[in-house]
Coordinates of C-alpha atoms in Angstrom, one line a residue:
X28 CA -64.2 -110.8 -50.6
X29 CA -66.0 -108.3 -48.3
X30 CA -64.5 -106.4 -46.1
X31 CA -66.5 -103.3 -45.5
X32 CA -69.4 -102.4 -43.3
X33 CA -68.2 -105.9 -41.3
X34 CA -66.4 -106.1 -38.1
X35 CA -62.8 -106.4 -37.4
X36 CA -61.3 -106.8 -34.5
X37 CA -57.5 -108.5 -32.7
X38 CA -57.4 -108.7 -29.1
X39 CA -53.5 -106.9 -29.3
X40 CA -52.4 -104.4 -31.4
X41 CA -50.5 -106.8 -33.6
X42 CA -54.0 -107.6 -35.3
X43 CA -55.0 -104.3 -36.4
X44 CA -54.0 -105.4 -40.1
X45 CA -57.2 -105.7 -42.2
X46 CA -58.3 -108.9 -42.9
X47 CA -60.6 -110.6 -45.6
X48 CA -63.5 -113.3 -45.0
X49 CA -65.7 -114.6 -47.3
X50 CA -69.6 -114.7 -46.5
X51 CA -68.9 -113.4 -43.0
X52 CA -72.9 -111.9 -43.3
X53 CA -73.6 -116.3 -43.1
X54 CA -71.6 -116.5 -39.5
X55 CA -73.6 -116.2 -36.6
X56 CA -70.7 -115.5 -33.9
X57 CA -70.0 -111.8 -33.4
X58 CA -65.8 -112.3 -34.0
X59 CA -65.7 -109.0 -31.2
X60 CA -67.9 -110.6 -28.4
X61 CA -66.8 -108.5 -25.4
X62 CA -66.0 -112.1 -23.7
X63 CA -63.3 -112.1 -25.4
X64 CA -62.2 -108.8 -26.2
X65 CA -62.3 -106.7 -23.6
X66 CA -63.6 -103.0 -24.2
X67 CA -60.6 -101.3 -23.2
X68 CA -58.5 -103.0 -25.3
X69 CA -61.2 -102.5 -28.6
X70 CA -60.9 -98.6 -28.0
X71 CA -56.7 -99.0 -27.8
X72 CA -56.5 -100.7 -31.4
X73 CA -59.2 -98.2 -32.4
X74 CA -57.2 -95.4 -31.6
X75 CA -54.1 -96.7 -33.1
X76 CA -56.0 -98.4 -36.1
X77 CA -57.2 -94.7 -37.2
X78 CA -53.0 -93.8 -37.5
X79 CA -51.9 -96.7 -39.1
X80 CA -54.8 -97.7 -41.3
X81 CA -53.6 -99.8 -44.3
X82 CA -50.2 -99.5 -46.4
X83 CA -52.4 -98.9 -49.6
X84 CA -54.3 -95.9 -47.6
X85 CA -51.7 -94.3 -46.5
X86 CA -49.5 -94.3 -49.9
X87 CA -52.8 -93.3 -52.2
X88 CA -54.6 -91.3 -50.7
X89 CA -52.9 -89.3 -48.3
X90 CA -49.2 -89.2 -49.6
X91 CA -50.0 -89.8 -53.6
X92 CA -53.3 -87.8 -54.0
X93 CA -53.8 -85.7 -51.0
X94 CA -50.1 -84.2 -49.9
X95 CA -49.3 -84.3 -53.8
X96 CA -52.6 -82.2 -55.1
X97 CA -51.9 -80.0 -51.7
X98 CA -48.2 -79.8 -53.8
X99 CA -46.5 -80.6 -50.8
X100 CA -44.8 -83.9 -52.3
X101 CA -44.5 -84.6 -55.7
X102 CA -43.9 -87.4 -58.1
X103 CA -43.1 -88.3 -61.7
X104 CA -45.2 -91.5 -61.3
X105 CA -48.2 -91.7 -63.4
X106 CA -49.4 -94.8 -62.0
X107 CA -49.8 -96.1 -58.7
X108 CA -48.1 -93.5 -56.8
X109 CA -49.0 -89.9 -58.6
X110 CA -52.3 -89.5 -59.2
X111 CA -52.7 -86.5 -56.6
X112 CA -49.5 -84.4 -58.5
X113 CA -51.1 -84.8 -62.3
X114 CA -55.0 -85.4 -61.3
X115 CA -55.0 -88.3 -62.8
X116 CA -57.9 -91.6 -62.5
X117 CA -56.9 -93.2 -59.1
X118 CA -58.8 -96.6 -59.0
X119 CA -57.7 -97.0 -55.1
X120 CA -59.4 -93.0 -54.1
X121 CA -61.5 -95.2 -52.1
X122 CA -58.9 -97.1 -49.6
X123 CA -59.6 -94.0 -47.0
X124 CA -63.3 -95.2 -46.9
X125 CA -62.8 -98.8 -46.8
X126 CA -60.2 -98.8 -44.1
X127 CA -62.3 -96.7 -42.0
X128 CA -65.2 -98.9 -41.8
X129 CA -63.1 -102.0 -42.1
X130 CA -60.3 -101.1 -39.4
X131 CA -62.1 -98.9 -37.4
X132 CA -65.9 -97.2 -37.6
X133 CA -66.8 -100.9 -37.2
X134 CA -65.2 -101.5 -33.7
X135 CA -66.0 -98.5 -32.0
X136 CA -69.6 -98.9 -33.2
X137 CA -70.1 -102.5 -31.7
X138 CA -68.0 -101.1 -28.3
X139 CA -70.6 -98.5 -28.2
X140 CA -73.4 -101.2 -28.3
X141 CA -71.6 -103.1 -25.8
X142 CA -70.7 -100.3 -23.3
X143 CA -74.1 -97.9 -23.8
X144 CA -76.0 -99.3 -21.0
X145 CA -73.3 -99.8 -18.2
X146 CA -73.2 -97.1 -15.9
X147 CA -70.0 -97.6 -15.0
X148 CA -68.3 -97.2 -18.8
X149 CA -69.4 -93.7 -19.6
X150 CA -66.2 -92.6 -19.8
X151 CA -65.3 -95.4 -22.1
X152 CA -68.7 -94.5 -23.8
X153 CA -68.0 -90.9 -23.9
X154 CA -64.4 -91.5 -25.1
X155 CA -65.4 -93.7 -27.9
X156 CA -68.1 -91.0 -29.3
X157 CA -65.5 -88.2 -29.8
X158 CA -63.1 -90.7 -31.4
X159 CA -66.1 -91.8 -33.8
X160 CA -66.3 -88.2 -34.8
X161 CA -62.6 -87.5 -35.4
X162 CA -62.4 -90.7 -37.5
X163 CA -66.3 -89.3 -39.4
X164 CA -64.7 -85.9 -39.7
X165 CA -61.6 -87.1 -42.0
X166 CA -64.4 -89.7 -44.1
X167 CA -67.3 -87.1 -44.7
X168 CA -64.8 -84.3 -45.5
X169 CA -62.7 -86.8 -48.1
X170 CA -65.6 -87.9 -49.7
X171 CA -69.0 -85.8 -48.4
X172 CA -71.9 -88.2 -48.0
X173 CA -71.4 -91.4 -46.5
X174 CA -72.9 -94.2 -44.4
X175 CA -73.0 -93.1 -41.3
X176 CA -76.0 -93.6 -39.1
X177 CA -76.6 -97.2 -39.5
X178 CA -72.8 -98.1 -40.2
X179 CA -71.0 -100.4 -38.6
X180 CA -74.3 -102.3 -37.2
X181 CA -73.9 -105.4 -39.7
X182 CA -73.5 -107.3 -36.5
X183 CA -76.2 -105.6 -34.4
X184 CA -78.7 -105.3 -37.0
X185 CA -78.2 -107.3 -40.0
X186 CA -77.8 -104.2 -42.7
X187 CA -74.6 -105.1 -44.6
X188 CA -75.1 -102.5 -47.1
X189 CA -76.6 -99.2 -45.3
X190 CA -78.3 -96.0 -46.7
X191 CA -75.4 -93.2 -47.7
X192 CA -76.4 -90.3 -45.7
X193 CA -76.2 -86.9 -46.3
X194 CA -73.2 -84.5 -45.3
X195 CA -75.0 -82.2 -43.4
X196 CA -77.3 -84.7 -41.6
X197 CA -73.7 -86.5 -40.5
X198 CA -71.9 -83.0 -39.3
X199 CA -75.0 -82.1 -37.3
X200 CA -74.9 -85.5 -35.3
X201 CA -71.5 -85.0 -34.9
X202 CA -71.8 -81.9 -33.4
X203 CA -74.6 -83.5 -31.1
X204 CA -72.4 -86.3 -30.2
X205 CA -69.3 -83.9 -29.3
X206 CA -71.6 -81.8 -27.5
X207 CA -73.5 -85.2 -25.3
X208 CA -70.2 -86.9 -24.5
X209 CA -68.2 -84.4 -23.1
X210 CA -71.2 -83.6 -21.2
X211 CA -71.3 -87.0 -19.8
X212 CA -67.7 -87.4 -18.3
X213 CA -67.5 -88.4 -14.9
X214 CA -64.3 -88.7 -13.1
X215 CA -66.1 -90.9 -10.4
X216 CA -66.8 -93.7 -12.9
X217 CA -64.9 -96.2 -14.3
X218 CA -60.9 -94.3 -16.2
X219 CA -59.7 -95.2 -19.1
X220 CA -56.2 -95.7 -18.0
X221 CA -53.6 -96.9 -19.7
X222 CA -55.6 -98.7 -22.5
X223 CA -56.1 -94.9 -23.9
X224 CA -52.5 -95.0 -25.9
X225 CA -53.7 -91.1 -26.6
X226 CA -54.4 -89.1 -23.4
X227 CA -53.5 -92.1 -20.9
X228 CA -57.4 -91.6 -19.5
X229 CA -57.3 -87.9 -18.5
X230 CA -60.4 -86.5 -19.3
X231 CA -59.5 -82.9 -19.4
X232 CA -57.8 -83.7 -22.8
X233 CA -60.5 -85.4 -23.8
X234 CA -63.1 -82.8 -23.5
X235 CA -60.1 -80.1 -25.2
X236 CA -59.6 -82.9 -28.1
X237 CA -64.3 -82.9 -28.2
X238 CA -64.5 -78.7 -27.8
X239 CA -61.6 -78.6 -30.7
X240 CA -63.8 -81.1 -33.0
X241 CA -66.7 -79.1 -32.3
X242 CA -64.6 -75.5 -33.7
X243 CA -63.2 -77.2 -36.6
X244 CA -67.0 -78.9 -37.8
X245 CA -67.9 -75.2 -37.0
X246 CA -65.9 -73.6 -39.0
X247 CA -66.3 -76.1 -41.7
X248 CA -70.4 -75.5 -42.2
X249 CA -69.6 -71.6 -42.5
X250 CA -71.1 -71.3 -46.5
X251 CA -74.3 -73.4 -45.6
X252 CA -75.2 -71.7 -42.3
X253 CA -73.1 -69.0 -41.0
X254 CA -75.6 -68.3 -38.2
X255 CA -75.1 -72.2 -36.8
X256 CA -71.7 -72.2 -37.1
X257 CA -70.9 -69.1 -35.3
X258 CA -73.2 -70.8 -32.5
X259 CA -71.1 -73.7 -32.4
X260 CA -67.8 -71.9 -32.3
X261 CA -68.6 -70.0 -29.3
X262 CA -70.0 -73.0 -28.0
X263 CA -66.8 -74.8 -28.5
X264 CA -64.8 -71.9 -27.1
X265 CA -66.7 -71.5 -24.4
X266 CA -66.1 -75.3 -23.6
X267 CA -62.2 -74.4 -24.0
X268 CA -60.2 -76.1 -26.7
X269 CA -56.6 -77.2 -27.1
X270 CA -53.8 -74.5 -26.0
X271 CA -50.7 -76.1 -24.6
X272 CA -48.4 -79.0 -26.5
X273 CA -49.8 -81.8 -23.8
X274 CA -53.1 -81.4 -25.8
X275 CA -51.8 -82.6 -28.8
X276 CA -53.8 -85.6 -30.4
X277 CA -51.2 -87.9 -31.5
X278 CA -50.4 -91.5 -31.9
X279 CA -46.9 -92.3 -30.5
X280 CA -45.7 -95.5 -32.6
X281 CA -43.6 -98.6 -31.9
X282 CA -40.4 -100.1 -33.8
X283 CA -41.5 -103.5 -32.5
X284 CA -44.2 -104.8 -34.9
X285 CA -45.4 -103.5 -38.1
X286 CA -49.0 -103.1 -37.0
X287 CA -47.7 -100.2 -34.9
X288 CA -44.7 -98.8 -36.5
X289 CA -45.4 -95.1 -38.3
X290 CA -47.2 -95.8 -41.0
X291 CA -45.5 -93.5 -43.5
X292 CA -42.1 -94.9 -42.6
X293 CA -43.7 -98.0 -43.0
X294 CA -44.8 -97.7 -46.1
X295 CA -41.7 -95.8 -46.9
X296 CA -39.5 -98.7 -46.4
X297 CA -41.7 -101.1 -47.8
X298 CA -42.1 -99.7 -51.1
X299 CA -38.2 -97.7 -51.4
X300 CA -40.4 -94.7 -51.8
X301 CA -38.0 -92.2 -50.9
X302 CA -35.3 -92.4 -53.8
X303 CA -37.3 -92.6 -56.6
X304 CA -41.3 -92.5 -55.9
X305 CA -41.6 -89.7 -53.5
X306 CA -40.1 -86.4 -53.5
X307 CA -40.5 -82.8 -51.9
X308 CA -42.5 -80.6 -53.7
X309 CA -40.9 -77.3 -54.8
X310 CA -43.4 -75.0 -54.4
X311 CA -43.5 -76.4 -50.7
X312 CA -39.9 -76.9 -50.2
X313 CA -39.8 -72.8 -51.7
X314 CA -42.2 -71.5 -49.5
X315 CA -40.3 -73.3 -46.4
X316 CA -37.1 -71.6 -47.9
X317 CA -38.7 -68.1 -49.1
X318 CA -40.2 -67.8 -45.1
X319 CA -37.0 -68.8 -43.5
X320 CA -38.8 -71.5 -41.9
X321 CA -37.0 -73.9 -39.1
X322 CA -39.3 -76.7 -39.6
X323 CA -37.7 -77.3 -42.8
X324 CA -34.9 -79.2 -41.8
X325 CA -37.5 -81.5 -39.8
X326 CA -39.7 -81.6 -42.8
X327 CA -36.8 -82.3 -45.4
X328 CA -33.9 -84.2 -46.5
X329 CA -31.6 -86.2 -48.9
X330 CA -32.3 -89.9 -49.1
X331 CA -28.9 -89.7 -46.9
X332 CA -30.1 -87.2 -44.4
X333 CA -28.5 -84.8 -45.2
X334 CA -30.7 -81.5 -44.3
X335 CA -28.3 -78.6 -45.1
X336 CA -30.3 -75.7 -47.4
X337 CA -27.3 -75.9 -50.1
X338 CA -28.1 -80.1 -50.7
X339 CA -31.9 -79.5 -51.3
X340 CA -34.1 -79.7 -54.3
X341 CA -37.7 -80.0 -54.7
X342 CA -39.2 -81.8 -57.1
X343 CA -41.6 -79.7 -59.6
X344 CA -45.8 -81.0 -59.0
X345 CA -46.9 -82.2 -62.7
X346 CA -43.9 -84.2 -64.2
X347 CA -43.6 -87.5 -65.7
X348 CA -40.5 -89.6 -66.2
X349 CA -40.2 -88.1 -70.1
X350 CA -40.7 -84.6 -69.0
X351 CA -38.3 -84.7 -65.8
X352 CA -35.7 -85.8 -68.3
X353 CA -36.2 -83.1 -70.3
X354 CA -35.9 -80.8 -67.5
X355 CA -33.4 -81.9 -65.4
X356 CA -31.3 -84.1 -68.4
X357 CA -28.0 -84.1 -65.8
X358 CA -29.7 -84.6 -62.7
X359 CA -30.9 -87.5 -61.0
X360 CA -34.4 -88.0 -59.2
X361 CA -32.9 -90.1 -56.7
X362 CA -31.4 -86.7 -55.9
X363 CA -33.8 -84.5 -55.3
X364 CA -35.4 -84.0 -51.3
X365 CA -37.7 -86.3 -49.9
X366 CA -39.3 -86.7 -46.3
X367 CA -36.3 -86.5 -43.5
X368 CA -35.1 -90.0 -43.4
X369 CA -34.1 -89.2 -39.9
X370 CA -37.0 -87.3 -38.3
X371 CA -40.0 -88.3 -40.0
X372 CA -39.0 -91.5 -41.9
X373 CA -38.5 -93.2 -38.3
X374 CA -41.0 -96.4 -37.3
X375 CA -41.2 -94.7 -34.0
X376 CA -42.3 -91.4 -35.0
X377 CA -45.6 -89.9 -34.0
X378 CA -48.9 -89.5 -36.1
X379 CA -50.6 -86.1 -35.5
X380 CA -54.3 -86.2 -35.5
X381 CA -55.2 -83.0 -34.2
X382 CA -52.8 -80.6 -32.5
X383 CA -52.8 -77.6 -30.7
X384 CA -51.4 -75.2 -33.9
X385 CA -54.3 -76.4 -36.0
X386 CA -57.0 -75.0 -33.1
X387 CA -54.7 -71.9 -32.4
X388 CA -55.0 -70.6 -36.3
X389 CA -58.8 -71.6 -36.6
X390 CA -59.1 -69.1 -33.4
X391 CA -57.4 -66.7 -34.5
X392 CA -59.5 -66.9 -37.9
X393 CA -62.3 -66.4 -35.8
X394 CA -60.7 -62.9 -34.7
X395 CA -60.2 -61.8 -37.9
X396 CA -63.9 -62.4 -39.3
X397 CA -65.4 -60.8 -35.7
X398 CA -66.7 -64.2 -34.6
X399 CA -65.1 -63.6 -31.3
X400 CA -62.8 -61.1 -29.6
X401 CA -59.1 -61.6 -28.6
X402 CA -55.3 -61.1 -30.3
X403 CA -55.4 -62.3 -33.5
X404 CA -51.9 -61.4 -34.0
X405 CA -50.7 -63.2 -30.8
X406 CA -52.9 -66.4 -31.2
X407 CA -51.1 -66.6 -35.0
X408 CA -47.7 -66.3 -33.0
X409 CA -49.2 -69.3 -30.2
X410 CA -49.7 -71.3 -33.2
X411 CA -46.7 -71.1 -34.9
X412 CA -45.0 -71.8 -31.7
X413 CA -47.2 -74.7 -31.0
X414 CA -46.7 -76.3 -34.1
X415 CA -42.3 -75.6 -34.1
X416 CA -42.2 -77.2 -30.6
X417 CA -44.6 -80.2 -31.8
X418 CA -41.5 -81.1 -33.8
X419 CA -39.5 -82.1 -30.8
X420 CA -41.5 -85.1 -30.8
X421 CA -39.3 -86.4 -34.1
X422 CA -36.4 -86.6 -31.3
X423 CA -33.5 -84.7 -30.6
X424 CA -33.3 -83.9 -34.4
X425 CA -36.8 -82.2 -34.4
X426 CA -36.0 -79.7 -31.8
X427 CA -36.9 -76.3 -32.3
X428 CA -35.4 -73.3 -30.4
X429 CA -36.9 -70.5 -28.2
X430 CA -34.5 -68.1 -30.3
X431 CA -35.3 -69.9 -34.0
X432 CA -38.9 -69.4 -33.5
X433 CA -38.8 -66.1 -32.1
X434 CA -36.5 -65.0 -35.2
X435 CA -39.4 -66.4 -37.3
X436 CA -42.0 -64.7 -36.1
X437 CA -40.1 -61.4 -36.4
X438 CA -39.5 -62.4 -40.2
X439 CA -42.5 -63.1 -40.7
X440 CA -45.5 -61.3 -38.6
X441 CA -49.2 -61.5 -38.4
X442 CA -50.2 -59.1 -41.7
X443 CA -52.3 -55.5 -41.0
X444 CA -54.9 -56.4 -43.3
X445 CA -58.0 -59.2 -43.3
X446 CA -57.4 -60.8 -46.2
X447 CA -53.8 -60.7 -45.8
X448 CA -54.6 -62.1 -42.5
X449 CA -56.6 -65.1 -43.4
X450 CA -54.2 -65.9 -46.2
X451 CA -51.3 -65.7 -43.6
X452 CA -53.2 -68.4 -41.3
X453 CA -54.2 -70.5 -44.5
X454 CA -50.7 -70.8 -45.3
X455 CA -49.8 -71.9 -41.6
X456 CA -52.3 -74.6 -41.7
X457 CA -51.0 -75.8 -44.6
X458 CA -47.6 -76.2 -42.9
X459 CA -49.2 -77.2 -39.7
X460 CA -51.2 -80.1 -41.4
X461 CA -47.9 -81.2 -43.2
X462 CA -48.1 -85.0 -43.4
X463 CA -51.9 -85.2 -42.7
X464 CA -52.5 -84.3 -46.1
X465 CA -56.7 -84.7 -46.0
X466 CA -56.6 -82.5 -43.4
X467 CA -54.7 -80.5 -45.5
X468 CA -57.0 -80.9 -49.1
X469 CA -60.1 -80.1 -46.7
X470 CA -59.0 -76.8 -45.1
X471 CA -57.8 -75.2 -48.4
X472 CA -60.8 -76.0 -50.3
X473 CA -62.9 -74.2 -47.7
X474 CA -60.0 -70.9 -47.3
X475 CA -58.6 -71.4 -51.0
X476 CA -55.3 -71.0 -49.3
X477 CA -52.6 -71.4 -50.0
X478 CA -53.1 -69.8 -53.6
X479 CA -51.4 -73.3 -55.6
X480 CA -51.4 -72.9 -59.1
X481 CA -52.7 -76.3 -60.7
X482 CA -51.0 -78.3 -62.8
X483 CA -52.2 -79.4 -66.1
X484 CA -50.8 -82.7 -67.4
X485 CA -51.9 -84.5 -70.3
X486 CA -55.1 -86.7 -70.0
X487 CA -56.0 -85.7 -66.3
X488 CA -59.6 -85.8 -65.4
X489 CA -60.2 -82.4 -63.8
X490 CA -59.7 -80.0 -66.6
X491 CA -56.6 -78.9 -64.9
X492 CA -57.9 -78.1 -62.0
X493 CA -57.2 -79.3 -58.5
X494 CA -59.7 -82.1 -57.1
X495 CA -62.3 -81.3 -54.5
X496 CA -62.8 -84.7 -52.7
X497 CA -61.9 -88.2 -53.5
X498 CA -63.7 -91.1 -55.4
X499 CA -65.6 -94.1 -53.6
X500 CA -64.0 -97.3 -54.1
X501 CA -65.1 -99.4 -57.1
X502 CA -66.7 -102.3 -55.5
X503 CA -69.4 -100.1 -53.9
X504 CA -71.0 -100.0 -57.7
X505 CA -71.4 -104.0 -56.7
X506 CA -71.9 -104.4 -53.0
X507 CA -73.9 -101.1 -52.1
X508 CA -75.2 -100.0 -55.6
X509 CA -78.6 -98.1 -54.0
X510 CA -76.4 -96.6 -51.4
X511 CA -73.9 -95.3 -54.2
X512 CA -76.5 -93.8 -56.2
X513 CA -78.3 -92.1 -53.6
X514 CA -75.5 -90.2 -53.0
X515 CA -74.4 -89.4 -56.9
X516 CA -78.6 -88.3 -56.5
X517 CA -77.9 -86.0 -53.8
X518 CA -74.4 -85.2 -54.0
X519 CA -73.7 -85.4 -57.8
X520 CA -71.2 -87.6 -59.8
X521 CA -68.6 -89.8 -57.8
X522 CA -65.6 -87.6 -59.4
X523 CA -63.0 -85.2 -57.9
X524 CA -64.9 -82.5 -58.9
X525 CA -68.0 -82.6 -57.3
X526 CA -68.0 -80.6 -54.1
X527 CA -69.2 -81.4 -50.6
X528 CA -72.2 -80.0 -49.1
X529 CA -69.8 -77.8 -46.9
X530 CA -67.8 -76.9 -50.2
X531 CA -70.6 -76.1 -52.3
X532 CA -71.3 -72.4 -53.1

């Protein structure tokens, strides 16, 4: 069964489900010959394909390991379900890089081959570059080197299995692409329209969405090559990034087929997650508490939805089912907080990709280290806002007031000092990135904020420390062994310790 590096495409969102084919390197037919899928509609299931992914991604690797290292959930699972809160062996690490390739670097390379030399698609062309490097971002900073420039191309070119690449050959194409697409926008060719689900074809967005890639790969690269990275801020600055809540990169999901619903509710549902499996994390639910924060009650609930402060109780990172006993002997785990069942646990709730808050607290770290000039102190405050109205988008239950963010700001303002500064902003992300939990794992290992103290349970792998990256998935060792190793030759062992180029010291 081989699913990776192939092509998978439906022509309606209701096929976006991975599928398995044996020997499909013996077929001949390309299954996404534009004749019968159009183009538009391969970028739409892309775009919703990099929300949704698979069940198994989304409960292992960004809710189980991810969110649960980053001690914003927390389990007493020790299999299939807690391998992030105890740092233990996770065999399915590598579902994030499978589904990627398999569900969507695969499509939106062959719509590149099919759209490069039509005039008339640029935008469609243009599009589909900055979306390949959002999707690249997330892969390369998961798991550092990866296939990347001859990817995707089993179809085009025959290579099934191709070369891993280096991290910081991938982040400076990325940068090129960002930098070449937006360039090539042209309102007078053919729009995008209604098949983009994201930014219904406006290509202002789209060039915010490429200018705020471009910042965050920046800032990402600062260890290696300060002097590059500083050059690229600006030049994404310059550009102009995201600023207002309209910017926001977000997948807006559907109750009406499972292939679209929010894949966390999903999965939630699927599973019974929330009584038992899944919980709040304390040291999150506490610094929510500590900070007076509004987004709480958004964030966090009973299993009956219940959100009042008094009914809360989060769920300690590094317990098993022996030790929670021993803790809590009267108390049951079905008891403790989990994800709001009624903001967040909905099949119509949005994904966030990228938003507005993230972009805001990236510039205002740029202040702070005298990248570029401005308010540090009011682009802190922008953010917070940002990210407190983002929560209307949950519903009427998600609204934030005017009065409740001002009142938290005033609680808590921008600090007097630089590093109380950047620890401040670190901390924000980490709220801001709540539920996107590799965007979360990858910004605190490059700040080392917020300051979590690890856990160390018996028999984990890390020496009690908290991962760097995730593991490759097994069959790699079998399908692409020469690729494998030439990235355990450049990178270093495929464990949750080694660091990414970006990472390294």
């Amino acid at each position: 069964m081989k699913r990776k590096y192939l092509v998978y495409i439906g022509a309606s969102l209701s096929l976006l489900a991975a599928s398995c084919t044996k020997d499909l390197e013996d077929l001949n037919k390309n299954p996404n010959n534009p004749t019968s899928v159009p183009p538009l509609t391969m970028f739409s299931n892309a775009e919703v394909a990099t929300a949704t992914l698979g069940r198994g991604t989304i409960r292992r690797t960004n809710l189980a390991f991810d969110m649960m290292a980053m001690q914003q959930l927390a389990s007493t699972e020790t299999l299939d379900g807690g391998e992030g809160d105890k740092y233990l062996k996770n065999d399915n690490a590598g579902n994030l890089f499978e589904d990627s390739y398999g569900l969507i670097i695969n499509n939106v390379v062959q719509l590149m081959e099919f759209v490069k030399n039509d005039p008339a698609q640029v935008n469609l062309l243009s599009a589909t570059r900055i979306w390949k490097v959002l999707v690249f971002q997330r892969l390369t900073d998961a798991y550092g080197d990866v296939p990347y420039f001859d990817a995707g191309k089993g179809f085009i070119s025959g290579n099934f299995a191709p070369d891993y690449n280096k991290q910081s050959e991938i982040y400076a194409d990325m940068l090129k692409e960002l930098s070449e697409a937006v360039a090539a926008f042209d309102a007078a060719k053919n729009p995008l329209g209604t098949a983009d689900v994201v930014y219904n074809g406006d290509l202002t967005k789209w060039k915010k969405l490429a200018y705020s890639l471009m910042l965050k790969l920046a800032l990402r690269m600062e260890k290696q090559d300060a002097a590059k990275a500083k050059e690229w801020a600006g030049k994404a600055l310059a550009g102009g990034v995201m600023s207002l809540p309209e910017d926001v990169c977000a997948i807006k999901h559907s109750a009406e087929r499972n292939a679209v619903a929010n894949p966390i509710t999903y999965t939630f549902n699927s599973y019974d997650l929330a009584n038992e499996k899944i919980k709040i994390s304390k040291y999150f639910l506490d610094y929510l508490t500590n900070t007076g924060d509004p987004r709480r009650r958004v964030f966090v609930s009973t299993v009956s939805g219940d959100t009042t402060l008094a009914s809360q109780k989060g769920l300690p990172n590094g317990l098993d089912a022996n030790s929670f006993k021993t803790a809590y002997p009267t108390v049951a785990l079905k008891d403790f907080s989990t994800l709001n069942t009624k903001t967040i646990l909905q099949l119509t709730a949005p994904t966030f990709l990228l938003t507005p808050a993230e972009v805001q607290l990236m510039q205002a770290e740029l202040i702070v280290k005298g990248w570029t000039t401005g308010d540090a102190a009011a682009m802190y405050a922008a953010a917070v806002t940002n990210s407190m109205k983002q929560q209307a988008m949950y519903g009427d239950n998600g609204v934030i007031s005017a009065t409740q963010i001002q009142d938290y700001l005033a609680a808590n303002p921008f600090p007097g000092t630089a590093a109380e500064q950047l620890k401040a902003l670190g901390s924000q992300y980490w709220v801001a990135t709540f539920l996107n939990g590799w965007e979360s794992h990858a910004n605190w290992r490059r700040t080392g904020y917020p300051a979590i103290t690890p856990v160390n349970y018996p028999g984990n792998i890390t020496n009690g420390q908290i991962p760097r990256r995730l593991t490759y998935m097994l069959s790699e060792q079998v399908n692409n062994p020469k690729g494998l190793q030439s990235s355990i030759t450049n990178q270093g062992k495929d464990e949750y310790m080694t660091r990414v180029w970006w990472d390294k010291q």
